[in-house]
mmCIF file of C-alpha atoms in Angstrom:
data_model
loop_
_atom_site.group_PDB
_atom_site.id
_atom_site.type_symbol
_atom_site.label_atom_id
_atom_site.label_comp_id
_atom_site.label_asym_id
_atom_site.label_seq_id
_atom_site.Cartn_x
_atom_site.Cartn_y
_atom_site.Cartn_z
ATOM 1 C CA MET A 6 -16.928 0.174 -46.822
ATOM 2 C CA ARG A 7 -15.518 0.861 -43.387
ATOM 3 C CA GLU A 8 -13.416 -2.000 -42.081
ATOM 4 C CA SER A 9 -13.121 -1.008 -38.409
ATOM 5 C CA VAL A 10 -14.644 1.014 -35.590
ATOM 6 C CA GLN A 11 -12.551 2.879 -33.027
ATOM 7 C CA ALA A 12 -13.271 4.964 -29.966
ATOM 8 C CA GLU A 13 -11.343 6.323 -27.023
ATOM 9 C CA VAL A 14 -12.845 6.338 -23.554
ATOM 10 C CA MET A 15 -11.528 7.328 -20.162
ATOM 11 C CA MET A 16 -11.551 4.601 -17.517
ATOM 12 C CA SER A 17 -10.544 4.559 -13.885
ATOM 13 C CA PHE A 18 -7.719 2.143 -13.143
ATOM 14 C CA LEU A 19 -8.530 0.939 -9.608
ATOM 15 C CA VAL A 20 -5.188 0.231 -7.971
ATOM 16 C CA SER A 21 -6.735 -0.204 -4.511
ATOM 17 C CA GLU A 22 -9.787 0.973 -2.589
ATOM 18 C CA GLU A 23 -7.944 4.195 -1.820
ATOM 19 C CA LEU A 24 -6.069 4.761 -5.109
ATOM 20 C CA SER A 25 -7.332 5.063 -8.677
ATOM 21 C CA PHE A 26 -6.477 7.174 -11.665
ATOM 22 C CA ARG A 27 -8.029 7.927 -15.041
ATOM 23 C CA ILE A 28 -6.419 6.535 -18.174
ATOM 24 C CA PRO A 29 -7.315 6.639 -21.876
ATOM 25 C CA VAL A 30 -8.428 3.321 -23.346
ATOM 26 C CA GLU A 31 -8.717 2.746 -27.079
ATOM 27 C CA LEU A 32 -11.571 0.479 -28.166
ATOM 28 C CA ARG A 33 -11.197 -1.184 -31.566
ATOM 29 C CA TYR A 34 -13.350 -3.548 -33.593
ATOM 30 C CA GLU A 35 -12.351 -4.932 -36.991
ATOM 31 C CA ALA A 36 -14.607 -6.579 -39.557
ATOM 32 C CA CYS A 37 -11.820 -9.043 -40.418
ATOM 33 C CA ASP A 38 -12.035 -10.368 -36.812
ATOM 34 C CA PRO A 39 -15.779 -9.958 -36.210
ATOM 35 C CA TYR A 40 -16.084 -11.850 -32.937
ATOM 36 C CA ALA A 41 -13.508 -9.802 -30.993
ATOM 37 C CA VAL A 42 -13.052 -6.348 -29.549
ATOM 38 C CA ARG A 43 -9.693 -4.955 -28.509
ATOM 39 C CA LEU A 44 -9.074 -2.628 -25.599
ATOM 40 C CA THR A 45 -5.697 -0.903 -25.468
ATOM 41 C CA PHE A 46 -4.880 0.522 -22.051
ATOM 42 C CA HIS A 47 -2.448 3.451 -21.938
ATOM 43 C CA LEU A 48 -0.951 3.197 -18.467
ATOM 44 C CA PRO A 49 1.386 5.998 -17.349
ATOM 45 C CA GLY A 50 5.049 5.052 -17.596
ATOM 46 C CA ASP A 51 4.306 1.761 -19.361
ATOM 47 C CA ALA A 52 3.916 0.546 -22.906
ATOM 48 C CA PRO A 53 0.270 0.259 -24.004
ATOM 49 C CA VAL A 54 -1.331 -3.086 -23.184
ATOM 50 C CA THR A 55 -3.940 -4.598 -25.510
ATOM 51 C CA TRP A 56 -6.531 -7.176 -24.511
ATOM 52 C CA ALA A 57 -8.714 -8.947 -27.070
ATOM 53 C CA PHE A 58 -11.899 -10.718 -26.046
ATOM 54 C CA GLY A 59 -15.366 -11.518 -27.344
ATOM 55 C CA ARG A 60 -17.577 -8.645 -28.450
ATOM 56 C CA GLU A 61 -20.553 -10.549 -27.046
ATOM 57 C CA LEU A 62 -18.882 -10.633 -23.609
ATOM 58 C CA LEU A 63 -18.693 -6.833 -23.595
ATOM 59 C CA ILE A 64 -22.289 -6.545 -24.810
ATOM 60 C CA ASP A 65 -23.568 -8.905 -22.118
ATOM 61 C CA GLY A 66 -21.341 -7.439 -19.388
ATOM 62 C CA VAL A 67 -22.920 -3.999 -19.664
ATOM 63 C CA GLY A 68 -26.187 -5.451 -18.341
ATOM 64 C CA ARG A 69 -25.223 -8.395 -16.169
ATOM 65 C CA PRO A 70 -22.151 -10.066 -14.640
ATOM 66 C CA CYS A 71 -20.340 -12.029 -17.362
ATOM 67 C CA GLY A 72 -17.132 -13.833 -18.015
ATOM 68 C CA GLU A 73 -15.115 -16.693 -16.683
ATOM 69 C CA GLY A 74 -11.370 -16.812 -16.531
ATOM 70 C CA ASP A 75 -9.196 -13.902 -17.642
ATOM 71 C CA VAL A 76 -11.904 -11.330 -18.443
ATOM 72 C CA ARG A 77 -14.917 -10.537 -16.275
ATOM 73 C CA ILE A 78 -17.316 -7.653 -16.763
ATOM 74 C CA THR A 79 -19.900 -6.627 -14.192
ATOM 75 C CA PRO A 80 -22.299 -3.701 -14.011
ATOM 76 C CA VAL A 81 -21.764 -1.650 -10.841
ATOM 77 C CA GLU A 82 -25.545 -1.467 -10.368
ATOM 78 C CA PRO A 83 -27.313 -4.199 -12.369
ATOM 79 C CA GLU A 84 -30.641 -2.341 -12.285
ATOM 80 C CA ALA A 85 -29.217 0.814 -13.909
ATOM 81 C CA LEU A 86 -27.111 1.401 -16.996
ATOM 82 C CA GLY A 87 -24.401 3.418 -15.264
ATOM 83 C CA GLU A 88 -20.932 1.978 -14.903
ATOM 84 C CA VAL A 89 -19.200 -1.361 -15.370
ATOM 85 C CA LEU A 90 -16.185 -3.008 -13.779
ATOM 86 C CA ILE A 91 -13.773 -4.777 -16.124
ATOM 87 C CA ARG A 92 -11.459 -7.258 -14.386
ATOM 88 C CA LEU A 93 -8.479 -8.585 -16.360
ATOM 89 C CA GLN A 94 -6.430 -11.380 -14.869
ATOM 90 C CA VAL A 95 -3.246 -13.241 -15.777
ATOM 91 C CA GLY A 96 -2.351 -15.884 -13.242
ATOM 92 C CA SER A 97 -2.489 -14.235 -9.824
ATOM 93 C CA ASP A 98 -2.051 -10.722 -11.275
ATOM 94 C CA GLN A 99 -5.174 -8.710 -11.974
ATOM 95 C CA ALA A 100 -6.205 -5.228 -13.002
ATOM 96 C CA LEU A 101 -9.567 -3.631 -12.333
ATOM 97 C CA PHE A 102 -11.056 -0.820 -14.409
ATOM 98 C CA ARG A 103 -14.252 1.175 -13.969
ATOM 99 C CA ALA A 104 -15.940 2.693 -17.017
ATOM 100 C CA SER A 105 -19.118 4.524 -17.839
ATOM 101 C CA SER A 106 -21.506 2.269 -19.761
ATOM 102 C CA ALA A 107 -22.674 4.994 -22.181
ATOM 103 C CA PRO A 108 -19.502 5.216 -24.339
ATOM 104 C CA LEU A 109 -19.206 1.420 -24.355
ATOM 105 C CA VAL A 110 -22.802 1.079 -25.563
ATOM 106 C CA ALA A 111 -22.203 3.759 -28.222
ATOM 107 C CA PHE A 112 -19.094 1.899 -29.418
ATOM 108 C CA LEU A 113 -20.949 -1.432 -29.464
ATOM 109 C CA ASP A 114 -23.780 0.163 -31.434
ATOM 110 C CA ARG A 115 -21.266 1.266 -34.067
ATOM 111 C CA THR A 116 -19.791 -2.261 -34.232
ATOM 112 C CA ASP A 117 -23.296 -3.624 -34.762
ATOM 113 C CA LYS A 118 -23.789 -1.280 -37.704
ATOM 114 C CA LEU A 119 -20.547 -2.565 -39.233
ATOM 115 C CA VAL A 120 -21.228 -6.256 -38.520
ATOM 116 C CA PRO A 121 -24.637 -7.040 -36.987
ATOM 117 C CA LEU A 122 -24.515 -9.321 -33.961
ATOM 118 C CA GLY A 123 -25.145 -12.877 -35.114
ATOM 119 C CA GLN A 124 -23.939 -12.149 -38.649
ATOM 120 C CA GLU A 125 -20.213 -12.493 -37.960
ATOM 121 C CA GLY A 126 -19.916 -15.883 -39.685
ATOM 122 C CA ALA A 127 -21.669 -14.626 -42.808
ATOM 123 C CA LEU A 128 -18.792 -12.368 -43.792
ATOM 124 C CA ALA A 129 -17.491 -13.540 -47.145
ATOM 125 C CA ASP A 130 -13.855 -12.889 -46.271
ATOM 126 C CA PHE A 131 -13.962 -14.077 -42.667
ATOM 127 C CA ASP A 132 -12.330 -17.449 -43.331
ATOM 128 C CA ALA A 133 -9.706 -15.833 -45.536
ATOM 129 C CA HIS A 134 -8.673 -13.488 -42.725
ATOM 130 C CA LEU A 135 -9.054 -15.877 -39.786
ATOM 131 C CA ASP A 136 -5.439 -17.075 -39.847
ATOM 132 C CA GLU A 137 -4.208 -13.478 -40.140
ATOM 133 C CA ALA A 138 -6.348 -12.404 -37.176
ATOM 134 C CA LEU A 139 -5.173 -15.325 -35.039
ATOM 135 C CA ASP A 140 -1.532 -14.570 -35.909
ATOM 136 C CA ARG A 141 -2.070 -10.929 -34.923
ATOM 137 C CA ILE A 142 -3.665 -11.924 -31.588
ATOM 138 C CA LEU A 143 -0.791 -14.294 -30.812
ATOM 139 C CA ALA A 144 1.754 -11.594 -31.710
ATOM 140 C CA GLU A 145 -0.031 -9.102 -29.410
ATOM 141 C CA GLU A 146 0.014 -11.614 -26.558
ATOM 142 C CA GLN A 147 3.700 -12.391 -27.080
ATOM 143 C CA SER A 148 4.684 -8.729 -27.205
ATOM 144 C CA ALA A 149 2.690 -8.077 -24.017
ATOM 145 C CA GLY A 150 4.365 -10.951 -22.179
#
């Protein structure tokens, strides 16, 4: 059985209203951490930066404004499935990305085939891997900081 789902999408990193550039972003979902998705941003001249947040937040954010705190996802046009804005914030620093909804929806569909939404807690090995997943998330945050 497959243990993870990966995809690479191009997103616009919105530096300001006048300046943006396209960057590759790796999307990753792992069955051993079924509530989270990871986005790894490959910024030019910098080490890759990985953010982990709830899969359900990404699902909801494609269709309506979602999120409080560090991660906020908002459709550009709520009436149409076109593009989303992903805002990541640490303290007063923030980064804003614009992405097409279609590859995100395709990725989320693949995650749902691996672990159906609402069935995350039913995984037999979830509890066994929870500590490992939390250690990995903490290590990613420490290496990013």
